[in-house]
Amino acid sequence: MSVIRFLARPMLASSFVVAGLDKLRNADDTAKQLSPVLRRASESLPFKTDEKTLARVIGGAQLGAGALLGLGKLSRFAATVLAVTSALNSYVEWRSADISTKEGRSARKAQLLKNISLTGGVLLASVDTAGQPSIAWRAEHLAADAKKVTGKQIKRADKAVRKAVDNAVGA
């Protein structure tokens, strides 16, 4: 792992870890803030759940994914989870921000820009392969290599069969 990744991942993950802890500690407030989104989510799930439980799940997912990203474990998956939770938080905070004053509108804009920046950062982290080829690249090249090897084996087998036929005819 490069020095930049070693430093940048925990730095990026820190705000998500703190936000996840806050969501877990204040599940009632989180459920109230996320109420419009969580109500629709709880209605669409195949099992019964309440908004407070979903708020805890989101907080736990944010905390866990932030910790994984910070530690560099399953970082692409963790960053994808964080991108989803960050986009959800951005939407909810934008909707629920106080815009009755100029300061409120300014704070709303600053918060939105911060959230968009964090979402962009974790989106970049979700596609970062740390200098290793991606799974798609590996699969594509594995298929090409297999095709090449199979072609060579077919040519060898054809040559062996022709030689055997020639030997059988000559005998």
XYZ file of C-alpha atoms in Angstrom, residues 1-13 69-72 128 130:
19
model
C 0.000 0.000 0.000
C 1.361 3.411 -0.906
C 1.979 6.076 1.711
C -0.785 8.215 0.205
C -3.359 5.415 0.503
C -2.083 4.595 3.988
C -2.742 8.182 5.104
C -5.730 9.131 2.942
C -8.049 6.213 3.709
C -8.162 6.767 7.484
C -8.479 10.509 6.945
C -11.463 10.014 4.640
C -12.992 7.338 6.850
C -11.953 1.716 4.856
C -9.680 3.258 7.473
C -7.971 -0.075 8.080
C -7.670 -0.803 4.357
C -9.296 2.330 -6.425
C -4.415 -0.018 -5.179
